[in-house]
Tab-separated table of C-alpha atoms in Angstrom:
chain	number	residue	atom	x	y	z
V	169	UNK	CA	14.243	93.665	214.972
V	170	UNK	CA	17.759	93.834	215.073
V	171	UNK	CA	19.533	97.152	214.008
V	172	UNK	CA	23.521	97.318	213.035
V	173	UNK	CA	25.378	99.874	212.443
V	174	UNK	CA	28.953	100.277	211.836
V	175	UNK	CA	31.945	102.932	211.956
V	176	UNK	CA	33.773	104.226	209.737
V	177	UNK	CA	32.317	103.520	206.327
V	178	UNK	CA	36.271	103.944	204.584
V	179	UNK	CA	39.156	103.715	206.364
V	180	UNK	CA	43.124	104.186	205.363
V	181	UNK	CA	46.160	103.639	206.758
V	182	UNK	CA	49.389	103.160	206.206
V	183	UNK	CA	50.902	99.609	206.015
V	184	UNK	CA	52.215	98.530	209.276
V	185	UNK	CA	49.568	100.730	211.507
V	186	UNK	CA	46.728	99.438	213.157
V	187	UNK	CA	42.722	99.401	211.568
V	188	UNK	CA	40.210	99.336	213.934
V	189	UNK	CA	36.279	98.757	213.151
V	190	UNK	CA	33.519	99.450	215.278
V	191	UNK	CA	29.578	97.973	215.120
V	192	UNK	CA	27.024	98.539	217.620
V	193	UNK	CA	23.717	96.749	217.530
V	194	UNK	CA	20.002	97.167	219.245
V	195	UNK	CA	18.619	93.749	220.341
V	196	UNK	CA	20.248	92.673	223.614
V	197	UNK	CA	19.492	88.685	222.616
V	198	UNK	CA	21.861	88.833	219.875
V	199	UNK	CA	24.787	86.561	220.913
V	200	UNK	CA	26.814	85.497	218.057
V	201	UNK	CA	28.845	88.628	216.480
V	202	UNK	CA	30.977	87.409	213.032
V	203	UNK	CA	33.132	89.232	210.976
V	204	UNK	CA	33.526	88.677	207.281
V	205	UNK	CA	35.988	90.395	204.663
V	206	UNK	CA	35.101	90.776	201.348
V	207	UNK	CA	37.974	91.355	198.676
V	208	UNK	CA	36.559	93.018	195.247
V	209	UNK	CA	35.063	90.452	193.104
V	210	UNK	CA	35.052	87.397	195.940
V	211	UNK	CA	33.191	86.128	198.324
V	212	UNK	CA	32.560	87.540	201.968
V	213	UNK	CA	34.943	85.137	203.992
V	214	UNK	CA	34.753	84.492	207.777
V	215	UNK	CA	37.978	85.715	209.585
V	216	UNK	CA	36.960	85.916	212.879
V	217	UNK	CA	33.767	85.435	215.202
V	218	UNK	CA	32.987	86.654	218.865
V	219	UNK	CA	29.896	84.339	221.175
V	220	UNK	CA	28.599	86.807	224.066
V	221	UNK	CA	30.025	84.507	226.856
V	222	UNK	CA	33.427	86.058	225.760
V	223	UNK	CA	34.812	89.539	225.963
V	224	UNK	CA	38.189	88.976	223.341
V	225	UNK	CA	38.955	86.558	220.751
V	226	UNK	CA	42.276	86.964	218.679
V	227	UNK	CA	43.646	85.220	215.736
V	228	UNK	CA	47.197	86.356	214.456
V	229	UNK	CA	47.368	90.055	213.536
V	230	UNK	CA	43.095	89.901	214.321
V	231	UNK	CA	40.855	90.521	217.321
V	232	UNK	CA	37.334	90.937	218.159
V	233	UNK	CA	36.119	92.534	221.463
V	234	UNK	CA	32.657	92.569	222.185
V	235	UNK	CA	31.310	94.555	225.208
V	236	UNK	CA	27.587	93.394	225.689
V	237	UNK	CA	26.770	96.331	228.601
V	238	UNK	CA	27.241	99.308	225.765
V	239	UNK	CA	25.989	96.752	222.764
V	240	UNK	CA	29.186	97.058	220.852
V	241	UNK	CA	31.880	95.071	219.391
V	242	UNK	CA	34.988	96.088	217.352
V	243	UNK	CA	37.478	94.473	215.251
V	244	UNK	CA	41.129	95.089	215.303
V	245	UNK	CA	44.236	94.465	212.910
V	246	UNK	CA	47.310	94.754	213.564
V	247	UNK	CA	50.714	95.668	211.421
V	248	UNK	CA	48.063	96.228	208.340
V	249	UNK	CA	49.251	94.903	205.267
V	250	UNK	CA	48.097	95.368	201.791
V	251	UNK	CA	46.224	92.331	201.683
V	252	UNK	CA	44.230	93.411	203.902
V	253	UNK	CA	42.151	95.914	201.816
V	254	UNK	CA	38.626	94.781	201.533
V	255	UNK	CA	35.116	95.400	202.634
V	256	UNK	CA	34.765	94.757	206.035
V	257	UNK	CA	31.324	93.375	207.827
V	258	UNK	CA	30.194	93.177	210.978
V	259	UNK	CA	26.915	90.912	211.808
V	260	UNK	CA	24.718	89.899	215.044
V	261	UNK	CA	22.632	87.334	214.884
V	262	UNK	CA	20.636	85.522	218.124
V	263	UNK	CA	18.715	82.218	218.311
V	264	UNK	CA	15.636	83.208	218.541
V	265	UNK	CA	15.709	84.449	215.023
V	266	UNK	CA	17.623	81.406	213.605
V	267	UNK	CA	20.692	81.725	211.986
V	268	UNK	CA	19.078	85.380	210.548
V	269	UNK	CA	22.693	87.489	210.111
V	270	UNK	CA	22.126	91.355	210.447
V	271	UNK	CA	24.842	92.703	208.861
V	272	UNK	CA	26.526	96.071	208.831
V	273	UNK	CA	26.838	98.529	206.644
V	274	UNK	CA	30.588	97.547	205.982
V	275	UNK	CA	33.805	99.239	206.085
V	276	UNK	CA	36.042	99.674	202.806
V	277	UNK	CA	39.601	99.442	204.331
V	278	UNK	CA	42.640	100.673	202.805
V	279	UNK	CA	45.914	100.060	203.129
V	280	UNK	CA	48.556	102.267	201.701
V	281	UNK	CA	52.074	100.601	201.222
H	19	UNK	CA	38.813	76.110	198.633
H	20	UNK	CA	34.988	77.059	198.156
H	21	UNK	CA	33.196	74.632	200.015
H	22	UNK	CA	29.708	76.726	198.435
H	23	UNK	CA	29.958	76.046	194.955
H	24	UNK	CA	27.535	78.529	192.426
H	25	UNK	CA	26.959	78.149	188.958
H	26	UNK	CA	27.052	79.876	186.692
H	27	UNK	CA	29.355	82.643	188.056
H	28	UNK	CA	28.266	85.093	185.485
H	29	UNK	CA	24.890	85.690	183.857
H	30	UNK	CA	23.133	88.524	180.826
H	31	UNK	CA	19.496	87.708	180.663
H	32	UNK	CA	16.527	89.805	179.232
H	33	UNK	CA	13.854	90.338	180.714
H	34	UNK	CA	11.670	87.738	179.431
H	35	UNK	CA	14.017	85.211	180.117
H	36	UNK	CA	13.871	82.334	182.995
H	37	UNK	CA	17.358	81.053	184.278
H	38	UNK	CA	18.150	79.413	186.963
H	39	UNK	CA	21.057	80.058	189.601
H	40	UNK	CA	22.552	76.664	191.796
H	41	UNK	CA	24.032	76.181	194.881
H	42	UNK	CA	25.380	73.049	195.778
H	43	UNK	CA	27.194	72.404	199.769
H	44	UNK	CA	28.596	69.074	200.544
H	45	UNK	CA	29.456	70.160	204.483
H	46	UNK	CA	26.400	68.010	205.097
H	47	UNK	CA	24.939	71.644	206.149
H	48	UNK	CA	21.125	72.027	207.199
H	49	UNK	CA	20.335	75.182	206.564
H	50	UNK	CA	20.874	77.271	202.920
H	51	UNK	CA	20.566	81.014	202.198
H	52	UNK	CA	20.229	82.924	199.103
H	53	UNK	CA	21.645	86.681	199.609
H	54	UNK	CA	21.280	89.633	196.892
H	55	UNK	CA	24.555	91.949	197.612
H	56	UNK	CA	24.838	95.673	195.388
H	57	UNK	CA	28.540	97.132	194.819
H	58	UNK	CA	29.907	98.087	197.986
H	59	UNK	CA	26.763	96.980	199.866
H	60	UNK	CA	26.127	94.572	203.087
H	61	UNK	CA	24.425	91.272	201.927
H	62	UNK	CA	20.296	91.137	201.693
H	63	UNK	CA	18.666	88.146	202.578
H	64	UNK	CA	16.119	86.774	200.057
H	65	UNK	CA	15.569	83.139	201.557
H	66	UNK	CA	16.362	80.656	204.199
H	67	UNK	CA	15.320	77.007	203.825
H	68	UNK	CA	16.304	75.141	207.150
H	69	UNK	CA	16.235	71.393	206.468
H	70	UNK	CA	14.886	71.602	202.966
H	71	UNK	CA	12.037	73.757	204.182
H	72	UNK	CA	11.777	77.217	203.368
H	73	UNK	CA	11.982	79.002	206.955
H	74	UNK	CA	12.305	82.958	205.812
H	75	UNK	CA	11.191	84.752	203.009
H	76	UNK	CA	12.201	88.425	203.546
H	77	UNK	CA	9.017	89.686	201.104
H	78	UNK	CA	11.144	88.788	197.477
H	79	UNK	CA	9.534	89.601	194.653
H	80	UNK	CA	7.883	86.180	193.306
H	81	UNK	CA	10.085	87.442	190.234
H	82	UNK	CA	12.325	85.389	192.352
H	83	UNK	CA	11.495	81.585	193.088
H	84	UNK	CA	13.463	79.139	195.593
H	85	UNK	CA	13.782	75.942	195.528
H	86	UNK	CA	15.355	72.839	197.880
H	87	UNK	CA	15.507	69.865	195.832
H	88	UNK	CA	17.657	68.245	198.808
H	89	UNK	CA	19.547	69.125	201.618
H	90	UNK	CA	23.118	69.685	199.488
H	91	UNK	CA	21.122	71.501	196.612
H	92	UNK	CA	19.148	75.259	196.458
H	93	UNK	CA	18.349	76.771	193.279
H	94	UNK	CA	16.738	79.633	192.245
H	95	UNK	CA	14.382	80.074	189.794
H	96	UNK	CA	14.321	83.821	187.941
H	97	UNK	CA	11.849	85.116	186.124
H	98	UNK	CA	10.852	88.279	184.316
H	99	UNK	CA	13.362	90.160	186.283
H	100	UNK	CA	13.392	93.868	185.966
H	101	UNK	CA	17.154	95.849	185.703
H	102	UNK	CA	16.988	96.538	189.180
H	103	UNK	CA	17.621	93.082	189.671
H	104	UNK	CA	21.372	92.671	188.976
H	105	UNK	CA	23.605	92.311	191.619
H	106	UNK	CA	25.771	89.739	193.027
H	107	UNK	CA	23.650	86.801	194.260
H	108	UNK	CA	25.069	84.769	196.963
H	109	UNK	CA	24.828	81.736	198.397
H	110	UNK	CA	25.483	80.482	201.513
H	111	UNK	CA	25.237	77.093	204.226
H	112	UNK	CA	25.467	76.789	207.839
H	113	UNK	CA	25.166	73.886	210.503
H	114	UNK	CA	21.884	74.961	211.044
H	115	UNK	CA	18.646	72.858	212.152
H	116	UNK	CA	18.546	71.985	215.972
H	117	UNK	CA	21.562	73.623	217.788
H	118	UNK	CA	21.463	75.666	220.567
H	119	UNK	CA	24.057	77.890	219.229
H	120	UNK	CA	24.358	80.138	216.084
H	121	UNK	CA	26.752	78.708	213.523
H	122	UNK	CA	29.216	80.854	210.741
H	123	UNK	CA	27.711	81.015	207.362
H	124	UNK	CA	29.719	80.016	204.515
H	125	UNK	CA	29.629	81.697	201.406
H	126	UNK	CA	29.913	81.096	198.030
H	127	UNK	CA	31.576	82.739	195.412
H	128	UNK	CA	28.227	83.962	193.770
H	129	UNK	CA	26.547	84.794	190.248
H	130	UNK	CA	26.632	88.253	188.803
H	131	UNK	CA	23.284	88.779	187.260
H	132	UNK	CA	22.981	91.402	185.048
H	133	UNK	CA	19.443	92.118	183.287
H	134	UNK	CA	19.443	93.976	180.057
């Protein structure tokens, strides 16, 4: 089955810098890569998702790059802001296995004003 | 905005009680998931029903009980659940059914179980 794992487990920074989240994963058929955020107490919430037949996908102050050769994909943020401190998730999913979501491990970001 | 609405949002039960959590999507979604999520912890899938058939059961405890009563509605059913059991349980729809391509999964905002 499918195997994600994700770096770093915490993260700070300072408000303004950049946060950058990495997730690997094992089963080269896995070709749908989303990322949810989850603040404390709510609900994870889609913010950005990657298919393999693209290499970058940005949104505002967000970006996903997904390199399917190494198995890897990363998220980035840009001039962090406070509001961005939540849980982070990565997830692969391929269909084959339905809409199965492997997730992460997640990333508890921090931003420091 | 929750398009995934859960009731109740907060629930104490013993553990010879039987409640029932609900889930209720109007994004005329196929497929519905129940998740069990710890503090701090990455979602665990419990069940999938694709088109108001259950599709995946990842081995729950039959503690736990799903049910579809239509394609908008997923319950589930709890009973004699041990203190190990409370977490965050989560809900969530996609697009699902016959599609070529894997869809987002929406979540809701989930019931906080908490067995005494």
């Amino acid at each position: 089955g499918e195997n994600v794992e994700q770096h770093p487990s915490t993260l700070s920074v300072q408000e303004g810098d950049s946060a950058v989240i990495k997730c690997t994963y094992s089963d080269s058929a896995s070709n749908y890569f989303p990322w949810y955020k989850q603040e404390l107490g709510k609900r994870p919430q889609l913010i950005i998702d990657i298919r393999s037949n693209v290499g970058e996908k940005k949104d505002q102050r967000i970006a996903v790059t997904l390199n399917k050769t190494a198995k890897h994909f990363s998220l980035h943020i840009t001039e962090t802001q406070p509001e961005d401190s939540a849980v982070y998730f990565c997830a692969a999913s391929n269909i084959n296995t339905g809409n199965q979501f492997y997730f992460g491990t997640g990333t508890s970001l921090t931003v420091i004003p | 905005d929750t398009e995934v609405t859960q009731t109740p949002k907060h629930l104490v039960m013993g553990m010879t009680n039987k409640k029932s959590l609900k889930c209720e999507q109007h994004m005329g979604h196929r497929a519905m998931y129940w998740y069990k999520q710890k503090a701090k912890k990455p979602p665990e899938l419990m069940f999938v029903y694709s088109y108001e058939k259950l599709s995946i059961n990842e081995s729950v405890p039959s503690r736990f009980s799903p049910e579809c009563p239509n394609s908008s509605l997923l319950n589930l059913h709890l009973h004699a659940l041990q203190p190990e059991d409370s977490a965050l349980y989560l809900c969530a729809s996609s697009q699902g059914g016959r599609t070529d391509r894997n869809q987002p999964q929406h979540f809701g905002d989930g019931t906080r179980l908490s067995i005494l």
